[in-house]
Tab-separated table of C-alpha atoms and ligand atoms in Angstrom:
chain	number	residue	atom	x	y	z
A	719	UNK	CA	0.000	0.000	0.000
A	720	UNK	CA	1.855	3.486	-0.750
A	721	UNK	CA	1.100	6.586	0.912
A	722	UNK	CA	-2.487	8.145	0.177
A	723	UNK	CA	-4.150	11.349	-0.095
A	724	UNK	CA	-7.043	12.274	2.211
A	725	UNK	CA	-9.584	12.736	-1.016
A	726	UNK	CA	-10.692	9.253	-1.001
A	727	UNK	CA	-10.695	9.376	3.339
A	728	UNK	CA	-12.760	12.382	3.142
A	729	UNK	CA	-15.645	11.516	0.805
A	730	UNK	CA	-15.779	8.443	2.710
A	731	UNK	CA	-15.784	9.847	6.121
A	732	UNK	CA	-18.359	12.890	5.031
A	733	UNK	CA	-20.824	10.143	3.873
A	734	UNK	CA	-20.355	7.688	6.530
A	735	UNK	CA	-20.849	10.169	9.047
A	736	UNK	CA	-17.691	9.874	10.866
A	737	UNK	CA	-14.471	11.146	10.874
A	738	UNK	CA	-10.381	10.661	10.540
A	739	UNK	CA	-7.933	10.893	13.099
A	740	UNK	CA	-4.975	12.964	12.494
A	741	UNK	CA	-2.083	12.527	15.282
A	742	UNK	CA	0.987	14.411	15.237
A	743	UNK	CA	4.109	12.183	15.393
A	744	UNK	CA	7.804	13.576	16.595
A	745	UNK	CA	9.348	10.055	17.501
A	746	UNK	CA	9.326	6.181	16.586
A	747	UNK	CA	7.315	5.095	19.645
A	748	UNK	CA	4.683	7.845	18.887
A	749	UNK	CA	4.706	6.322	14.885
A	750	UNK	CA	4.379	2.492	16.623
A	751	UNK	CA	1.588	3.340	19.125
A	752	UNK	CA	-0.586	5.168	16.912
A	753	UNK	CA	-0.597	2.693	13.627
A	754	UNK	CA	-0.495	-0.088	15.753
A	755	UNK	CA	-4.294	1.157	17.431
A	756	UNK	CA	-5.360	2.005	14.080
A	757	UNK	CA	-4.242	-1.129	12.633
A	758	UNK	CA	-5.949	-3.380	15.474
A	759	UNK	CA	-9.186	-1.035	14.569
A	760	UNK	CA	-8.759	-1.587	10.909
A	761	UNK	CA	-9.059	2.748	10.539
A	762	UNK	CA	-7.525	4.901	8.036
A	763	UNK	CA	-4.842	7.025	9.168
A	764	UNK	CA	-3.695	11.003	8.966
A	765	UNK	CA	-0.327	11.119	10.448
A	766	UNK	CA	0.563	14.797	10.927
A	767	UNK	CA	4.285	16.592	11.315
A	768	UNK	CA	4.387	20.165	12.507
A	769	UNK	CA	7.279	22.454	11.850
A	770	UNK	CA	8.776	21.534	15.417
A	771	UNK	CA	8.744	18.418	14.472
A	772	UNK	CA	10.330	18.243	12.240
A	773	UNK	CA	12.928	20.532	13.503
A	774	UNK	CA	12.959	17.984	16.348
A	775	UNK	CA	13.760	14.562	14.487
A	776	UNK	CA	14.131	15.630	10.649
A	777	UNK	CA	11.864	15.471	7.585
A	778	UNK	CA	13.775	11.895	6.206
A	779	UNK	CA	13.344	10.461	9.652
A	780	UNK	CA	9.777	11.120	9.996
A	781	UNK	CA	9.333	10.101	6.419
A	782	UNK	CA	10.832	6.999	6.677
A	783	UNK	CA	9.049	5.880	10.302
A	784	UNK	CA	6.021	6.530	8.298
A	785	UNK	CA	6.987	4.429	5.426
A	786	UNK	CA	7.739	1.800	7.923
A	787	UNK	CA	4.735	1.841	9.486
A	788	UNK	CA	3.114	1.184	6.228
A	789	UNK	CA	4.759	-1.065	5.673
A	790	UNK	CA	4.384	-2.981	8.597
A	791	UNK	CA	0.915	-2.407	8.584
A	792	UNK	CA	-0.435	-2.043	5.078
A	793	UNK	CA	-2.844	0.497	5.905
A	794	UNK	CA	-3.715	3.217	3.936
A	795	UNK	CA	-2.022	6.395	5.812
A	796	UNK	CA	-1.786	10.018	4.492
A	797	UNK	CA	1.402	11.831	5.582
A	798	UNK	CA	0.129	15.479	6.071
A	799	UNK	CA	1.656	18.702	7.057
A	800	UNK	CA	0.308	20.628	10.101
A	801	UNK	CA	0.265	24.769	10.597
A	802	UNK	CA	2.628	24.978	7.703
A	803	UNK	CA	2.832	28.837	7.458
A	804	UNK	CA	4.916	29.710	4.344
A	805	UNK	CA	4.917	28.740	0.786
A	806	UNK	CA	8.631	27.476	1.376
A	807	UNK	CA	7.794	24.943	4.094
A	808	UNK	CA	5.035	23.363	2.132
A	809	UNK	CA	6.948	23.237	-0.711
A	810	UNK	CA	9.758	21.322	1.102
A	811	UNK	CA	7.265	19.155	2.414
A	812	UNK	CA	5.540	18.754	-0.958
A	813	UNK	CA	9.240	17.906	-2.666
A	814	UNK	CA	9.976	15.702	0.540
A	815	UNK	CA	6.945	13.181	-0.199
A	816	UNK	CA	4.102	14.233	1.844
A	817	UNK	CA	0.683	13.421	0.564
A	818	UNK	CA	-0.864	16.385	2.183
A	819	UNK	CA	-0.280	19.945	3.374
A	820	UNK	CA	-1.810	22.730	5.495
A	821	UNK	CA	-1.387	26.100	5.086
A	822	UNK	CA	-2.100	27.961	8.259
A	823	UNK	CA	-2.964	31.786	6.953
A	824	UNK	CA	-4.934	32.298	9.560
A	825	UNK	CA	-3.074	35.091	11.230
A	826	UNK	CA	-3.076	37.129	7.790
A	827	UNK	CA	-5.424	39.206	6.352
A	828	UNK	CA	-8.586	37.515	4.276
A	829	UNK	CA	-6.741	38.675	1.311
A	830	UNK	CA	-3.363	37.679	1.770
A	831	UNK	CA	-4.739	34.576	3.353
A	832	UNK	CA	-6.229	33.652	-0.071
A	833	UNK	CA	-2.950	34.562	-1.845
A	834	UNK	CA	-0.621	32.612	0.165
A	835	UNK	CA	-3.015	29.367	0.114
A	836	UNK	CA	-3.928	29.521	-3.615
A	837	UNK	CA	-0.149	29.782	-4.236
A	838	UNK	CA	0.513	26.472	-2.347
A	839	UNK	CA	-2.750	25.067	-3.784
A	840	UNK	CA	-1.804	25.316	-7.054
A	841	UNK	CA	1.503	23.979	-6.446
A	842	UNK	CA	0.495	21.126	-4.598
A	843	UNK	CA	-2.212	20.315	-7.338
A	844	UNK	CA	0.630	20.262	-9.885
A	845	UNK	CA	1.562	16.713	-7.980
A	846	UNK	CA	-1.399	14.942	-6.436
A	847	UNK	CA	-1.222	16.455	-3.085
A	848	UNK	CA	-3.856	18.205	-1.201
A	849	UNK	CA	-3.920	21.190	0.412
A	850	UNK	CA	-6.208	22.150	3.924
A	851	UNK	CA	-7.015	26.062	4.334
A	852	UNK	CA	-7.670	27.659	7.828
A	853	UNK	CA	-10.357	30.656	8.326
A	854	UNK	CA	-10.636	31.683	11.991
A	855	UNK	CA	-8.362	31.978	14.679
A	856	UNK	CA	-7.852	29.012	17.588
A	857	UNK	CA	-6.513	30.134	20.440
A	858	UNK	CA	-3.639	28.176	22.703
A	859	UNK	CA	-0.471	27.362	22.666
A	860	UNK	CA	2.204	25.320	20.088
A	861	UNK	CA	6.135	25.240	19.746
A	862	UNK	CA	6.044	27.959	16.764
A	863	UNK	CA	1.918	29.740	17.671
A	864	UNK	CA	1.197	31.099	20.349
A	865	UNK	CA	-2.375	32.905	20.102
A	866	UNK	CA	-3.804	34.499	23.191
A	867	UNK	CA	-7.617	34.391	23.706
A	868	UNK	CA	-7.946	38.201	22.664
A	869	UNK	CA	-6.617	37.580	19.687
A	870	UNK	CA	-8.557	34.055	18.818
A	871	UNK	CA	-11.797	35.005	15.948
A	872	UNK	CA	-14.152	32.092	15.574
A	873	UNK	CA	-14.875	31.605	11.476
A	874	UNK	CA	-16.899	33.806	9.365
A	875	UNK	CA	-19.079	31.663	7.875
A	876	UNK	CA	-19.856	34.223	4.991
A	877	UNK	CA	-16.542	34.356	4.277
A	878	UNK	CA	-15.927	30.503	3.550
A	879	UNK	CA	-17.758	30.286	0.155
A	880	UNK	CA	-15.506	32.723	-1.243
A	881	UNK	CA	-12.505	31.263	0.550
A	882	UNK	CA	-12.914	27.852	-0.701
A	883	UNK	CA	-13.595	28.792	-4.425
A	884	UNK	CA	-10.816	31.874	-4.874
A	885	UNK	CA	-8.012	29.106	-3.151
A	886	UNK	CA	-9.164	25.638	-4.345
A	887	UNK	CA	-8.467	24.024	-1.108
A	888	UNK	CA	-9.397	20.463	-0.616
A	889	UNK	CA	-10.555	21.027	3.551
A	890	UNK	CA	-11.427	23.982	5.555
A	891	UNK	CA	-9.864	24.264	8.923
A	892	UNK	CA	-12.388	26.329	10.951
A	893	UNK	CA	-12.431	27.999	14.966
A	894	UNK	CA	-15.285	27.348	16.634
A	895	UNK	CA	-14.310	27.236	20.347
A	896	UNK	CA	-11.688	24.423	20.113
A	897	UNK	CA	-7.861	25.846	21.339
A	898	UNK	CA	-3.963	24.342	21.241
A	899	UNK	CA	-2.557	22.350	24.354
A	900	UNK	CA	-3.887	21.199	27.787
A	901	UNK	CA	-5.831	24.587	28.679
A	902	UNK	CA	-9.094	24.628	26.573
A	903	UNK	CA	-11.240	26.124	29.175
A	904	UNK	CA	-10.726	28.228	32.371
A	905	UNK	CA	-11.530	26.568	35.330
A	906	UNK	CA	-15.263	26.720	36.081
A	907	UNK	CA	-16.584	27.741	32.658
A	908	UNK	CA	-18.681	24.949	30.733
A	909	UNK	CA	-16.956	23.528	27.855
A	910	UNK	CA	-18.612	24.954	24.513
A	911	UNK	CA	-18.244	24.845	20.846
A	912	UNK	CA	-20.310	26.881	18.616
A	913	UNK	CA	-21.797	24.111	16.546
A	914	UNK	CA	-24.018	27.194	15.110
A	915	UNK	CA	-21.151	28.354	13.349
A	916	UNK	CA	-20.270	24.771	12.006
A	917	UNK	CA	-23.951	23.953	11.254
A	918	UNK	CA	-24.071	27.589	8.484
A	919	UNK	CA	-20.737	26.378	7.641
A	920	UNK	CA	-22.418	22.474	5.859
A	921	UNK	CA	-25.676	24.162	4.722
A	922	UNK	CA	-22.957	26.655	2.549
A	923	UNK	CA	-20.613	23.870	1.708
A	924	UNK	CA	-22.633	20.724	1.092
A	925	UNK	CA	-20.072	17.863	0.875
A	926	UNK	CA	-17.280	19.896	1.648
A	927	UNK	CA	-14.588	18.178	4.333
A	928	UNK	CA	-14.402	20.505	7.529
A	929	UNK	CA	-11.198	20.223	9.584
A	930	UNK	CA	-11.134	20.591	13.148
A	931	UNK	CA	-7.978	21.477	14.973
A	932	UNK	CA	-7.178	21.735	19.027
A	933	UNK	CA	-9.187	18.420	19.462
A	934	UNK	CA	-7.429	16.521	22.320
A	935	UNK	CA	-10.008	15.765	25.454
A	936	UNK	CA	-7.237	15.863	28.056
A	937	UNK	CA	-7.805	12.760	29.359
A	938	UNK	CA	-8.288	13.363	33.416
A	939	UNK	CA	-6.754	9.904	33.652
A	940	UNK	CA	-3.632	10.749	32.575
A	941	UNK	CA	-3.172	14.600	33.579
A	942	UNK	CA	-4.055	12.608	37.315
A	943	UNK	CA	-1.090	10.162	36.307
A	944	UNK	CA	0.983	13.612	35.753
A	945	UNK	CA	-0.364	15.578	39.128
A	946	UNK	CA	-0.052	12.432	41.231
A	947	UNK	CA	3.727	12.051	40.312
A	948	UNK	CA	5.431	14.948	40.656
A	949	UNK	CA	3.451	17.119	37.958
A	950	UNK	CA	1.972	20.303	38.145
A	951	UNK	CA	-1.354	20.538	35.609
A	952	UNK	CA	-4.568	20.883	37.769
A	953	UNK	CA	-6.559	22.584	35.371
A	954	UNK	CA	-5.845	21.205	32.237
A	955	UNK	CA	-9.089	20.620	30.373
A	956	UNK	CA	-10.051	19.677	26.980
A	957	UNK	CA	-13.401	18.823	24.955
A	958	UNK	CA	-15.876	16.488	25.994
A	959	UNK	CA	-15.805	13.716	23.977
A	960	UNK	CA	-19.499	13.817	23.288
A	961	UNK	CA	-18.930	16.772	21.803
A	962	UNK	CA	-16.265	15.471	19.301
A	963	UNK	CA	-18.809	12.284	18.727
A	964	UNK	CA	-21.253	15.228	17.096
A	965	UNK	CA	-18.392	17.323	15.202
A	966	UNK	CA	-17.286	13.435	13.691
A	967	UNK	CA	-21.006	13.005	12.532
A	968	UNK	CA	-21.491	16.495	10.474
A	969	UNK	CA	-19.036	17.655	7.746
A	970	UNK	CA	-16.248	17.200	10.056
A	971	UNK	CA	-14.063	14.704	8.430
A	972	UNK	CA	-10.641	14.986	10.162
A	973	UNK	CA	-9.851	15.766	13.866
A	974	UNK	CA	-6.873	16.316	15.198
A	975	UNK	CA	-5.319	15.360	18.208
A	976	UNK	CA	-1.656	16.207	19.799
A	977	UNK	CA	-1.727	16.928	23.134
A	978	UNK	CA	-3.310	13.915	24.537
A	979	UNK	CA	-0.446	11.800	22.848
A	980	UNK	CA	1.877	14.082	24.982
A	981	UNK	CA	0.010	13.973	28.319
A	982	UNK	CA	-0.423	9.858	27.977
A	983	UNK	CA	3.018	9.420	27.462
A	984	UNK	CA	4.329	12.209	30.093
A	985	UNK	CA	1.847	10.552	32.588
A	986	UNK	CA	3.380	7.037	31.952
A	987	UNK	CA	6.327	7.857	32.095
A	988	UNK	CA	5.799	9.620	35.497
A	989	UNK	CA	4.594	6.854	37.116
A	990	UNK	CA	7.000	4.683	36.026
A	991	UNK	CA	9.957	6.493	37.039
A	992	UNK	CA	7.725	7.253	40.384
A	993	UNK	CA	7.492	3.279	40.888
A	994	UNK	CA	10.746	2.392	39.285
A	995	UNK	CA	13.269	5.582	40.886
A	996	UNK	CA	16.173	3.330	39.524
A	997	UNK	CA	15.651	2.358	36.106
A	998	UNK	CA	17.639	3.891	33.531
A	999	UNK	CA	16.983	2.152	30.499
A	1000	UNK	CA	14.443	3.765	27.910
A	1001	UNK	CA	13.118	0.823	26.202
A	1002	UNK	CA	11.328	0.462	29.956
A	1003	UNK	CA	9.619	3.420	30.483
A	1004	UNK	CA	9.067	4.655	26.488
A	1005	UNK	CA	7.428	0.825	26.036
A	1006	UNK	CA	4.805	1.492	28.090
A	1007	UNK	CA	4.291	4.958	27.006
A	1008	UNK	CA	4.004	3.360	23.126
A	1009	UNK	CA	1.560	0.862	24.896
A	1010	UNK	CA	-0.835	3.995	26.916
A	1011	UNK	CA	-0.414	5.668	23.636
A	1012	UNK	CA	-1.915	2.707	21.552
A	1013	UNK	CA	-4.466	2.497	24.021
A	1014	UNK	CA	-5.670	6.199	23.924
A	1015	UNK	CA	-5.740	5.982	19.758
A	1016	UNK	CA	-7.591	2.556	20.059
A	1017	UNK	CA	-10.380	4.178	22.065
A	1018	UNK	CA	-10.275	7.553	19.951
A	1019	UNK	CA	-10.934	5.470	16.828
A	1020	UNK	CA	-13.703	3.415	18.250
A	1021	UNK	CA	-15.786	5.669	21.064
A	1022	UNK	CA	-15.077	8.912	19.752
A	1023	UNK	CA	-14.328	8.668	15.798
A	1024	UNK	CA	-15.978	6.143	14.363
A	1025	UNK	CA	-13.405	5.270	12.101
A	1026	UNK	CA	-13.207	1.613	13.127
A	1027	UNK	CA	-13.972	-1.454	10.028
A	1028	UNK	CA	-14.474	0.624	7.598
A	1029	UNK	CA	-11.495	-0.866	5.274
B	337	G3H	O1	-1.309	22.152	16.716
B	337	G3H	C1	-0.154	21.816	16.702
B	337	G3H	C2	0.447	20.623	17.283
B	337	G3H	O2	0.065	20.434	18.603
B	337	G3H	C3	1.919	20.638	17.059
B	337	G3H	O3	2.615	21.247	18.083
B	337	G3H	O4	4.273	22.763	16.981
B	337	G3H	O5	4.623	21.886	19.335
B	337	G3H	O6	4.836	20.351	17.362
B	337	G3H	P1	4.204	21.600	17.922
B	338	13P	P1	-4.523	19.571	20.551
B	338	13P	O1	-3.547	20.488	21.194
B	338	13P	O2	-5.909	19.765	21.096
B	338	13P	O3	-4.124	18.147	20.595
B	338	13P	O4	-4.618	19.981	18.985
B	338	13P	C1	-3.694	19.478	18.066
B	338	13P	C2	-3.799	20.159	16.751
B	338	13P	O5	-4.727	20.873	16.434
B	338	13P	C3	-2.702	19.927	15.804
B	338	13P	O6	-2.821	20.714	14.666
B	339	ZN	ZN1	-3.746	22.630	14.978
């Protein structure tokens, strides 16, 4: 099976009435713990690299633990780009072998949003790869963003017709009360998305794939794993998964998901070093951390997703 777009994973997902996970991978044991859930669910796969990733392990390593995995798995997996925000680092990726970008304009104006993302469209086209847009601003935090809630703008839904037809993009990226990291919601305040906004959004764009970023649930069992050994997160909060069961129903067709692949293998690897003070070697404490990982995807795909037998 060679790499795949998400065309095919889209339509699919958009008429099934469920939706694709996309994980963001920096290391082999993130790679192995994520296709091996999706493999025992018999899902598609997005795997997604940011720019820090990449600057963390290198393009041709990521690349090739990918390749690996599909091979090892023969699953159909789409290599994507996430928050790329220049034509230059899509292109790289594009020339590098991914079967997927994003081009994050979000933090430029409507009009040099278009630009910039019908630039890298039309590149992209040029060699089978797709390209997903972003309207709207998420708020949170990442290794290269960093957008405080003053400056977060949920989409305009009258401005996503034009969007979508003046770039050509493939998927629409929209902000609708989802943020980066472990700190969705303040403590206290109700967890809320403006399914409103996502709602207009489908009746505009029948059959159009909607993307939704700043996904992760922040798992209470694991940011406990983290505060009861020697962390420090008591009010980390994500979405409620019943809430991402509804987005993966509608026109939402891929949701992604980073930090609860970090705070399930932080929290493992807190308690083990908490239970096991004198171990030293990684393949003990990163093993289970590939296993808590699997575990987390494995339950993503099937409770939350519903991405499982559908090969
Ligand atoms: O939304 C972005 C992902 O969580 C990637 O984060 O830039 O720290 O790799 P990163
Ligand atoms: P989380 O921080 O909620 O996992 O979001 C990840 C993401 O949107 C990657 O692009
Ligand atoms: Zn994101």
């Amino acid at each position: 099976m060679p790499l795949v777009t998400t065309k095919e994973m889209f339509q699919k997902a958009y008429e099934g009435g469920y939706a694709i996970g996309a994980f963001n991978v920096n290391n082999m044991e993130i790679v192995q713990g994520i296709t091996e859930a999706a493999k025992e669910e018999n899902s598609p796969l997005i795997l997604q690299v940011s720019a820090g990733a990449r600057k963390y392990a290198k393009h041709v390593y990521l690349m090739k633990l990918i390749e690996a995995a599909i091979e090892d798995t023969d699953l159909p997996i789409a290599v994507h780009l996430d928050h790329g925000d220049t034509f230059e680092i899509c292109k790289s990726c594009i020339d590098g072998g991914f079967t997927s970008v994003m081009i994050d304009g979000s933090h430029l104006s409507f009009e040099e949003n278009i630009e910039l993302t019908r630039r890298v469209v039309d590149y992209a086209h040029e060699r089978g790869v797709v390209v997903e847009g972003e309207l709207g601003r998420l708020a949170g935090v990442e290794d290269d963003v960093n957008v405080s809630d003053e400056d977060a703008q949920y989409t305009d839904p009258s401005q996503v017709q034009e969007f979508v037809e003046k770039t050509g993009v493939d998927s629409l990226a929209i902000a609708i009360g989802t943020s980066h990291g472990a700190y969705k919601f303040k403590p206290g305040q109700t967890p809320r998305l403006r399914f409103d906004i996502l709602e207009e959004i489908e009746k505009l764009l029948p059959g159009f794939p909607i993307v939704l970023h700043g996904a992760s649930s922040v798992i209470p069992e694991f940011v406990q794993m983290i505060n009861e050994n020697g962390g420090a997160m008591p009010d980390a909060i994500g979405i409620p998964e019943d809430m991402l069961r509804k987005a993966a129903k509608s026109a939402v067709c891929k949701i992604n998901i980073d930090s609860d692949l970090r705070l399930a293998m932080t929290g493992t690897i807190r308690q083990y070093f908490a239970q096991n003070p004198s171990h030293f070697d990684p393949r003990q404490y990163l093993g289970p951390a590939r296993t808590a990982i699997k575990g987390l995807v494995q339950n993503k795909i099937r409770n939350v997703l519903g991405s499982s037998n559908i090969l």
